Short mmCIF file of C-alpha atoms and ligand atoms in Angstrom, two decimals:
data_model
loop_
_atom_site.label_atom_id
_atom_site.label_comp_id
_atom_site.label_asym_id
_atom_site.label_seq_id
_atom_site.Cartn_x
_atom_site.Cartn_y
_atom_site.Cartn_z
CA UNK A 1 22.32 -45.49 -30.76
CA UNK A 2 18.45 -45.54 -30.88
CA UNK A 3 16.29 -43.70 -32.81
CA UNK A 4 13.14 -41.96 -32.93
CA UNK A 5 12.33 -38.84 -35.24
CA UNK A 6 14.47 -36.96 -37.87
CA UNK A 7 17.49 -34.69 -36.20
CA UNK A 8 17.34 -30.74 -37.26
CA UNK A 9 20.40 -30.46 -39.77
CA UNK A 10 22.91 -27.88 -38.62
CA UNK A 11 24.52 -25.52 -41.72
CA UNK A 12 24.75 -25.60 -45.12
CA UNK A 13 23.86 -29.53 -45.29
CA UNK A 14 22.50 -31.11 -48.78
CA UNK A 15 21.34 -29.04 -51.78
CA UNK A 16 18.56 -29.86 -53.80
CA UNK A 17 16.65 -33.28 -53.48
CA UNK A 18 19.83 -34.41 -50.75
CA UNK A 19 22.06 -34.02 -53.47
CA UNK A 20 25.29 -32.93 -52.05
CA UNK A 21 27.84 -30.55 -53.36
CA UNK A 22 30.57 -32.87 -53.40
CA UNK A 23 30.87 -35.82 -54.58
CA UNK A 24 32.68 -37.32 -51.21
CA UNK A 25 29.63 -35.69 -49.49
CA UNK A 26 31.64 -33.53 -47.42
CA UNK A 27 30.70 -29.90 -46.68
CA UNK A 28 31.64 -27.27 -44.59
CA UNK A 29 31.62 -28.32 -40.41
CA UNK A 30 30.56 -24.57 -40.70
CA UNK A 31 31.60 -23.94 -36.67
CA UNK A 32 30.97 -20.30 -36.81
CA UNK A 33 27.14 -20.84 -37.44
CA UNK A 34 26.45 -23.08 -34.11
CA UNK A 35 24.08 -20.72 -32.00
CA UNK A 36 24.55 -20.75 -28.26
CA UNK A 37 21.79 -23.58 -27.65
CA UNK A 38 23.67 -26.10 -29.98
CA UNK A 39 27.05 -25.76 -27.61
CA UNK A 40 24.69 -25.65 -24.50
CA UNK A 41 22.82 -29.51 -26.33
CA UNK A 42 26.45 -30.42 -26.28
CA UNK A 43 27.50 -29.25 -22.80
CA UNK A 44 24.48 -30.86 -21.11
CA UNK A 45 26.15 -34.22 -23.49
CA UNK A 46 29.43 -33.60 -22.75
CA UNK A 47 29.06 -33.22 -18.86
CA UNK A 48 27.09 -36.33 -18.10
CA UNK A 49 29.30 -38.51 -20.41
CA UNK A 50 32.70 -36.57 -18.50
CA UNK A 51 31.19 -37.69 -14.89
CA UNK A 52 29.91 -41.42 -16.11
CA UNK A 53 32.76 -42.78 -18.05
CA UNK A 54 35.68 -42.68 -15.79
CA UNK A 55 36.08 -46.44 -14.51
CA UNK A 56 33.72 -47.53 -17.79
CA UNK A 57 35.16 -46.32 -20.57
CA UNK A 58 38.39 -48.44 -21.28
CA UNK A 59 41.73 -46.64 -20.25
CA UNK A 60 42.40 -45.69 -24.11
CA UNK A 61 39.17 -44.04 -24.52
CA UNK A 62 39.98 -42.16 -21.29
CA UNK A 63 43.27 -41.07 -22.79
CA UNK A 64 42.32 -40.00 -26.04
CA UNK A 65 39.73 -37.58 -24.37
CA UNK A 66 42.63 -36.24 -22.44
CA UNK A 67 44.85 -35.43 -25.15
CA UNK A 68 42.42 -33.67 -27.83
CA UNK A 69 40.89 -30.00 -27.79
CA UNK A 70 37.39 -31.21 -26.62
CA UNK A 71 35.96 -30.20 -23.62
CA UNK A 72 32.73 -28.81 -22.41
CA UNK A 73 32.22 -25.64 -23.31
CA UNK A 74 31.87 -25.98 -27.35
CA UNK A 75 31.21 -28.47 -30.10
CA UNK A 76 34.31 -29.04 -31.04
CA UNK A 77 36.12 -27.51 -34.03
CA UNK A 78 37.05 -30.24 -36.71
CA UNK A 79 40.06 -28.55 -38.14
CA UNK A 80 41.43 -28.24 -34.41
CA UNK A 81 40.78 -31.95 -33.97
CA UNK A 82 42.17 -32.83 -37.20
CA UNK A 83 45.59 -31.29 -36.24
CA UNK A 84 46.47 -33.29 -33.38
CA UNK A 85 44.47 -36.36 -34.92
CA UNK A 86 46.94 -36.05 -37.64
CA UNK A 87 50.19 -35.99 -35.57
CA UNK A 88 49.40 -38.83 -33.27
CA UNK A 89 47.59 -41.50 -36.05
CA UNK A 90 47.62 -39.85 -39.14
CA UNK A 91 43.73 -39.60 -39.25
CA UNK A 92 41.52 -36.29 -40.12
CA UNK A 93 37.95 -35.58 -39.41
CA UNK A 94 35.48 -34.14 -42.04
CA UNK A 95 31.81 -32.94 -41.87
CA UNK A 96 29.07 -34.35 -43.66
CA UNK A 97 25.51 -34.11 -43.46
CA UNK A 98 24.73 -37.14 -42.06
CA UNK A 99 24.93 -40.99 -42.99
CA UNK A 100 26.78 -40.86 -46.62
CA UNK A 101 26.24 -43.93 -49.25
CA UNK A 102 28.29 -47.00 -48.15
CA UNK A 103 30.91 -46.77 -50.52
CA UNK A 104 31.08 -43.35 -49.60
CA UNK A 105 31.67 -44.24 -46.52
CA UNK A 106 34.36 -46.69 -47.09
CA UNK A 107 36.42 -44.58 -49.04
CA UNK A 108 36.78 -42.06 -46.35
CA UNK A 109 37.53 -44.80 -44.10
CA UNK A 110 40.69 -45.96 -46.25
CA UNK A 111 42.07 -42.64 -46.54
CA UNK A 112 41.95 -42.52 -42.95
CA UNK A 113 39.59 -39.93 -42.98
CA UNK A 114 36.54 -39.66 -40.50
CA UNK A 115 32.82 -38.49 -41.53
CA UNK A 116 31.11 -36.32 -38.45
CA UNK A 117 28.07 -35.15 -38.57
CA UNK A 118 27.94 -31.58 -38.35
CA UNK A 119 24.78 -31.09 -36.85
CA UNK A 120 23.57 -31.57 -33.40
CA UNK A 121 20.79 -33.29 -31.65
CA UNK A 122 17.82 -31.18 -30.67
CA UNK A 123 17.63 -30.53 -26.75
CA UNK A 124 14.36 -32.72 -26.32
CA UNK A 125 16.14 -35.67 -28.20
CA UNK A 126 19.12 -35.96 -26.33
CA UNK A 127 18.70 -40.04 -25.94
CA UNK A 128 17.24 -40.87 -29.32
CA UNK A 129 18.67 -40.31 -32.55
CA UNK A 130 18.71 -41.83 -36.45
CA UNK A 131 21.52 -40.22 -37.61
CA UNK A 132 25.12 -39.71 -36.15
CA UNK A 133 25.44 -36.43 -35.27
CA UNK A 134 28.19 -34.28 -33.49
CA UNK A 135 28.37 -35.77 -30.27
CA UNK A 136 28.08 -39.32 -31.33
CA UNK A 137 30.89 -38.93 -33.88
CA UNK A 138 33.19 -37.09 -32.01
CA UNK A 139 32.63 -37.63 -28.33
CA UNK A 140 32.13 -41.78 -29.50
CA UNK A 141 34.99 -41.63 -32.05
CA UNK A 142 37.45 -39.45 -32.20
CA UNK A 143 38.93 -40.44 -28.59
CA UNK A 144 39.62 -43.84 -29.87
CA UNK A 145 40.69 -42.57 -33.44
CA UNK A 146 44.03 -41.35 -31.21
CA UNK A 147 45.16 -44.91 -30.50
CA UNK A 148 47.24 -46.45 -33.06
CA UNK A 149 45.37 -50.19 -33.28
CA UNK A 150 41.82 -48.23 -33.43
CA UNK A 151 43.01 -46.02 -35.63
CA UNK A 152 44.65 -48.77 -38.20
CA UNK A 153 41.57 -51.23 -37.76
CA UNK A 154 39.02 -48.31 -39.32
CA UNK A 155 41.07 -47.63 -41.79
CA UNK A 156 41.10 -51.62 -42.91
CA UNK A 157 37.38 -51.73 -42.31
CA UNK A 158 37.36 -49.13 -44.80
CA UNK A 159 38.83 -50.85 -47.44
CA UNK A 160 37.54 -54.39 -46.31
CA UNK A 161 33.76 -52.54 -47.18
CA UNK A 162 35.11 -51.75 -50.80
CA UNK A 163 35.85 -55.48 -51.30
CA UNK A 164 33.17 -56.67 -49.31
CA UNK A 165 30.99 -54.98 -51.62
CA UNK A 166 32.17 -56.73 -54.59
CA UNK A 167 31.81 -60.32 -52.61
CA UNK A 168 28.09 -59.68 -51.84
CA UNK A 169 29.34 -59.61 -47.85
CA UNK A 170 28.70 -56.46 -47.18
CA UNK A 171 26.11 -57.55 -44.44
CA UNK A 172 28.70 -59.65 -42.69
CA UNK A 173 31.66 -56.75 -42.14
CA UNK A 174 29.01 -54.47 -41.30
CA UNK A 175 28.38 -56.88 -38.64
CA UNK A 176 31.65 -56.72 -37.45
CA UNK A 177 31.93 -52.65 -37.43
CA UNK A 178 28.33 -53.13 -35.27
CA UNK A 179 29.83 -55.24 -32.41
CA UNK A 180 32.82 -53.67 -32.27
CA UNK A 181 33.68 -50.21 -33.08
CA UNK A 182 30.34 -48.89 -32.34
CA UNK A 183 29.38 -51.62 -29.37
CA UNK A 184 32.19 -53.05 -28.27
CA UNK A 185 33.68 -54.09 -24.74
CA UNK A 186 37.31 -55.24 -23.27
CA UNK A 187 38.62 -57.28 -21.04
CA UNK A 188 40.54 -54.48 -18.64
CA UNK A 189 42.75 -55.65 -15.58
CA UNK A 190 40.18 -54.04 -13.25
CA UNK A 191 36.69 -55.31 -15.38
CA UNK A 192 35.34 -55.27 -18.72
CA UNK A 193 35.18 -51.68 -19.88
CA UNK A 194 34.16 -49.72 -23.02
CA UNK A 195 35.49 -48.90 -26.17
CA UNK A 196 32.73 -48.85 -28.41
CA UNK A 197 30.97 -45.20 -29.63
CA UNK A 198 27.34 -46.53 -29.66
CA UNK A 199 28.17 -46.92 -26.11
CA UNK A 200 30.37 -44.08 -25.19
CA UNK A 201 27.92 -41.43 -26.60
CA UNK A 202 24.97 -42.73 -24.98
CA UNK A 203 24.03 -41.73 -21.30
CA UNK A 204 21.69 -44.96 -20.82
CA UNK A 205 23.45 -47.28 -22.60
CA UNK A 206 26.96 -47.05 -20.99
CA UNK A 207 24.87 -48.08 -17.79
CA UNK A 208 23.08 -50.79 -19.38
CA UNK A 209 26.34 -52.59 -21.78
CA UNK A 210 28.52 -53.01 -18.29
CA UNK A 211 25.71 -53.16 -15.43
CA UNK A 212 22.32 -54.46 -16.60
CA UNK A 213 21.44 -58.23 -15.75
CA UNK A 214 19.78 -58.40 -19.27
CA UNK A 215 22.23 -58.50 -21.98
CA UNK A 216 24.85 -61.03 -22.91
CA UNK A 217 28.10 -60.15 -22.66
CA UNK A 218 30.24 -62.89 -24.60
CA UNK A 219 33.63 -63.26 -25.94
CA UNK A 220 34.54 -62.13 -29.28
CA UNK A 221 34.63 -64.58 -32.28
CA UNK A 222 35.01 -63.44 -35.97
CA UNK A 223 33.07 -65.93 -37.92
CA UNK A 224 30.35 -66.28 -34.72
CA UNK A 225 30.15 -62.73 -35.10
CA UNK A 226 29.40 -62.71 -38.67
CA UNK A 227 26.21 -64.55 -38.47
CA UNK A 228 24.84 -62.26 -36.04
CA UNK A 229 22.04 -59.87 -36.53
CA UNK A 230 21.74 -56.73 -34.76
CA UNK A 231 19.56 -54.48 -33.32
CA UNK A 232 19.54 -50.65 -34.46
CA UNK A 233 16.31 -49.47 -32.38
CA UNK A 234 17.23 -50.53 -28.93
CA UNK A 235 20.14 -51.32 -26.34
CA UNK A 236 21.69 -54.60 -27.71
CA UNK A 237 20.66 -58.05 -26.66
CA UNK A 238 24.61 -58.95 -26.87
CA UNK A 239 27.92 -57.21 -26.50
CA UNK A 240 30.74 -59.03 -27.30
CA UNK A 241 34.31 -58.75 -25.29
CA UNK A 242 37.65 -58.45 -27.11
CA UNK A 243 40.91 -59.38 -25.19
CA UNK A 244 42.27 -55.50 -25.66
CA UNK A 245 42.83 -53.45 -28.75
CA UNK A 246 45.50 -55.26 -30.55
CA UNK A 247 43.04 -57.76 -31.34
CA UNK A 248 41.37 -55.44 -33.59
CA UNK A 249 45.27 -54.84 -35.07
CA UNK A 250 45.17 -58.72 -35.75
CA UNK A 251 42.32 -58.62 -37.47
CA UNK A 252 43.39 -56.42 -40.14
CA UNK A 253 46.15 -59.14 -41.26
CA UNK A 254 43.06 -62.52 -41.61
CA UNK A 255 41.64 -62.33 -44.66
CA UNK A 256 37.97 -62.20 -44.30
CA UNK A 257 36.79 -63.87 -47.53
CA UNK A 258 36.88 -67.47 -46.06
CA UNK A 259 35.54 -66.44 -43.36
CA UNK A 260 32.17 -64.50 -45.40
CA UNK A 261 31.77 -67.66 -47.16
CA UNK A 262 31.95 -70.04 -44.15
CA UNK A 263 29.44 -67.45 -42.04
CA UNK A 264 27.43 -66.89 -45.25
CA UNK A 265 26.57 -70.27 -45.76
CA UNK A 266 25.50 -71.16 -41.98
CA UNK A 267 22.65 -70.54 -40.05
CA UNK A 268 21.94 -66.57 -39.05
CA UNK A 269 21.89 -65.75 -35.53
CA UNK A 270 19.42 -63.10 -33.55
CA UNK A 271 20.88 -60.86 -31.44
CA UNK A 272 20.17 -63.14 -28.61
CA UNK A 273 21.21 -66.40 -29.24
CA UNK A 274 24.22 -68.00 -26.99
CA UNK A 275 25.81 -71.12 -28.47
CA UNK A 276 27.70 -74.37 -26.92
CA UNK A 277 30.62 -73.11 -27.59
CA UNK A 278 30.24 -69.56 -26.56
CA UNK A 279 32.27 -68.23 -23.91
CA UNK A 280 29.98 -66.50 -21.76
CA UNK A 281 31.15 -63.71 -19.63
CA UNK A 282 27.85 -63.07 -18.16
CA UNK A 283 24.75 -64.92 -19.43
CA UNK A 284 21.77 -61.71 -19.67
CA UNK A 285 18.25 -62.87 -18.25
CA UNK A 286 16.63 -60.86 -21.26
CA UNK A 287 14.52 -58.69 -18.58
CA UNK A 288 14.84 -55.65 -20.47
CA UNK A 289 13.82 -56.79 -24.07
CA UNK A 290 10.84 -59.05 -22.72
CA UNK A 291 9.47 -55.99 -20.74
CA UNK A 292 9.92 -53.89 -23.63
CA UNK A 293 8.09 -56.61 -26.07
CA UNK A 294 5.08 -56.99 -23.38
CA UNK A 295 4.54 -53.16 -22.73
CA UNK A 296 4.68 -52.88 -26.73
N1 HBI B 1 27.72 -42.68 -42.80
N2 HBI B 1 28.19 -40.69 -41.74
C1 HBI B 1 28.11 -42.04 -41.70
N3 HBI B 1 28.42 -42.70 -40.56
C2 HBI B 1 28.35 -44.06 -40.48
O1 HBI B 1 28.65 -44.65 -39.43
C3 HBI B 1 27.94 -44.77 -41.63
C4 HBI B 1 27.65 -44.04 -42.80
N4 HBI B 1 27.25 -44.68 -43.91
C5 HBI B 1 27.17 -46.13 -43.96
C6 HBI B 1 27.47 -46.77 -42.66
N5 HBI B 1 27.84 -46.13 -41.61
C7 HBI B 1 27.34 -48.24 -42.48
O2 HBI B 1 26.13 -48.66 -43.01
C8 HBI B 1 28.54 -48.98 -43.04
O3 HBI B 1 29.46 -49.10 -41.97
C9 HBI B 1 28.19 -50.35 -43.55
FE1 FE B 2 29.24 -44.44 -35.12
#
């Protein structure tokens, strides 16, 4: 997700001073008040994600898409979603304005339910944007919020922020939502593929995670992962490869604490570092982020 200037809010979105009206932040989806351009914003979306993903997007992703009520023609109705959401993992999507407060955040999460933005992205924005909207959240997320392990490893991120919070680790976990559920890859039979939303949702960067020379694309390890910095206002300089979803499932049975205090305590790693004992699926020449710093 990248970011450039402040998205038009869709509906009845804050009240006064971004107060909102509940205290869980959630409002109305209000899908009666979308005008014809904001389902045309997401068609335009929809279609070029629909033709780029198949053989990208990991099989799961593919499924998910398959088996909900989203397609082309309309942003999607929540409470629609939330039906068969509910019958296959249990999981419900609700609207919100935009990024909520951490905690917020986390207590959705745990309750298995999943903020969306209401709002959509204006038409001359469609590659830039600072705040989850629509398409991100639902076209990203809710494909992957259909498979059991996905849908299981949120919820524990969810309450893993809560307690994170408390440690003073907040920085690490959110490290580990970063590289995974938003920009994460797999090892498929057939290639490494996608299952993160950061990459899903975005046109440039699905090309970029699986087929650019620049980035690093290494394997996945919890404590390395940690220490790692990211990057919110560009493609990242790493993507890092889980084995296939269950790994996510195994994560949700380590406790993290030793693992914040070990990762804490070391040195912090930029976005582009590779270690000795990496395992290196592809080792990125860096083209794209040295052209960008030069022509900066
Ligand atoms: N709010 N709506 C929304 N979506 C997010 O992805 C989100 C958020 N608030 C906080 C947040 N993410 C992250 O900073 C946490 O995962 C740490
Ligand atoms: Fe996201």
């Amino acid at each position: 997700m990248i970011t450039v200037d402040a998205p038009q809010k869709h509906g009845l979105a804050a009240g006064d001073a971004g107060r909102p009206a509940n205290a869980d932040w959630t409002i109305d989806q209000g899908w009666e008040r979308y005008t014809a351009a904001d389902h045309a914003t997401w068609k335009t979306l929809f279609q070029r994600q629909a033709k780029l993903l198949p053989g990208r997007a990991c099989d799961e992703f593919l499924q998910g898409m398959t088996d909900l009520p989203i397609g082309a023609d309309e942003i999607p109705d929540f409470r629609r979603l939330s039906e068969v959401l509910m019958r296959r993992t249990g999981w419900q999507i609700v609207a919100v304005p935009g990024l909520v407060p951490d905690d917020v955040f986390f207590d959705h999460l745990a309750n298995r339910r999943f903020p969306a933005g209401n709002f959509i992205r204006r038409p001359h924005e469609l590659d830039y944007l600072e705040e989850p909207d629509v398409f991100h959240d639902v076209f990203g997320h809710v494909p992957m919020l259909m498979n059991p392990a996905i849908a299981d490893f949120i919820q524990a991120y969810g309450q893993g922020g809560l307690r994170a919070q408390g440690l003073g680790n907040l920085a690490q976990l959110a490290r580990v939502y970063w590289y995974t559920i938003e920009f994460g890859l797999l090892q498929q039979a057939d290639g490494l593929r996608i299952y993160g939303a950061g990459i899903a949702s975005s046109f440039t960067e699905t090309v970029f995670s699986l087929d650019s020379p620049s980035p690093h694309r290494i394997r996945l390890n919890l404590e390395r992962l940690m220490r790692t910095n990211y990057r919110i206002d560009d493609f990242q300089e790493s993507y890092f490869v889980i084995r296939d979803l269950d790994e996510l499932l195994e994560f949700t049975r380590i406790d993290f604490a030793p693992l914040y205090q070990r990762a804490a305590a070391a040195p912090e790693l930029q976005p582009g570092d590779v270690l000795p004992e990496d395992q290196v699926f592809h080792r990125g020449d860096g083209s794209h982020h040295r052209a960008k710093a030069h022509s900066a």
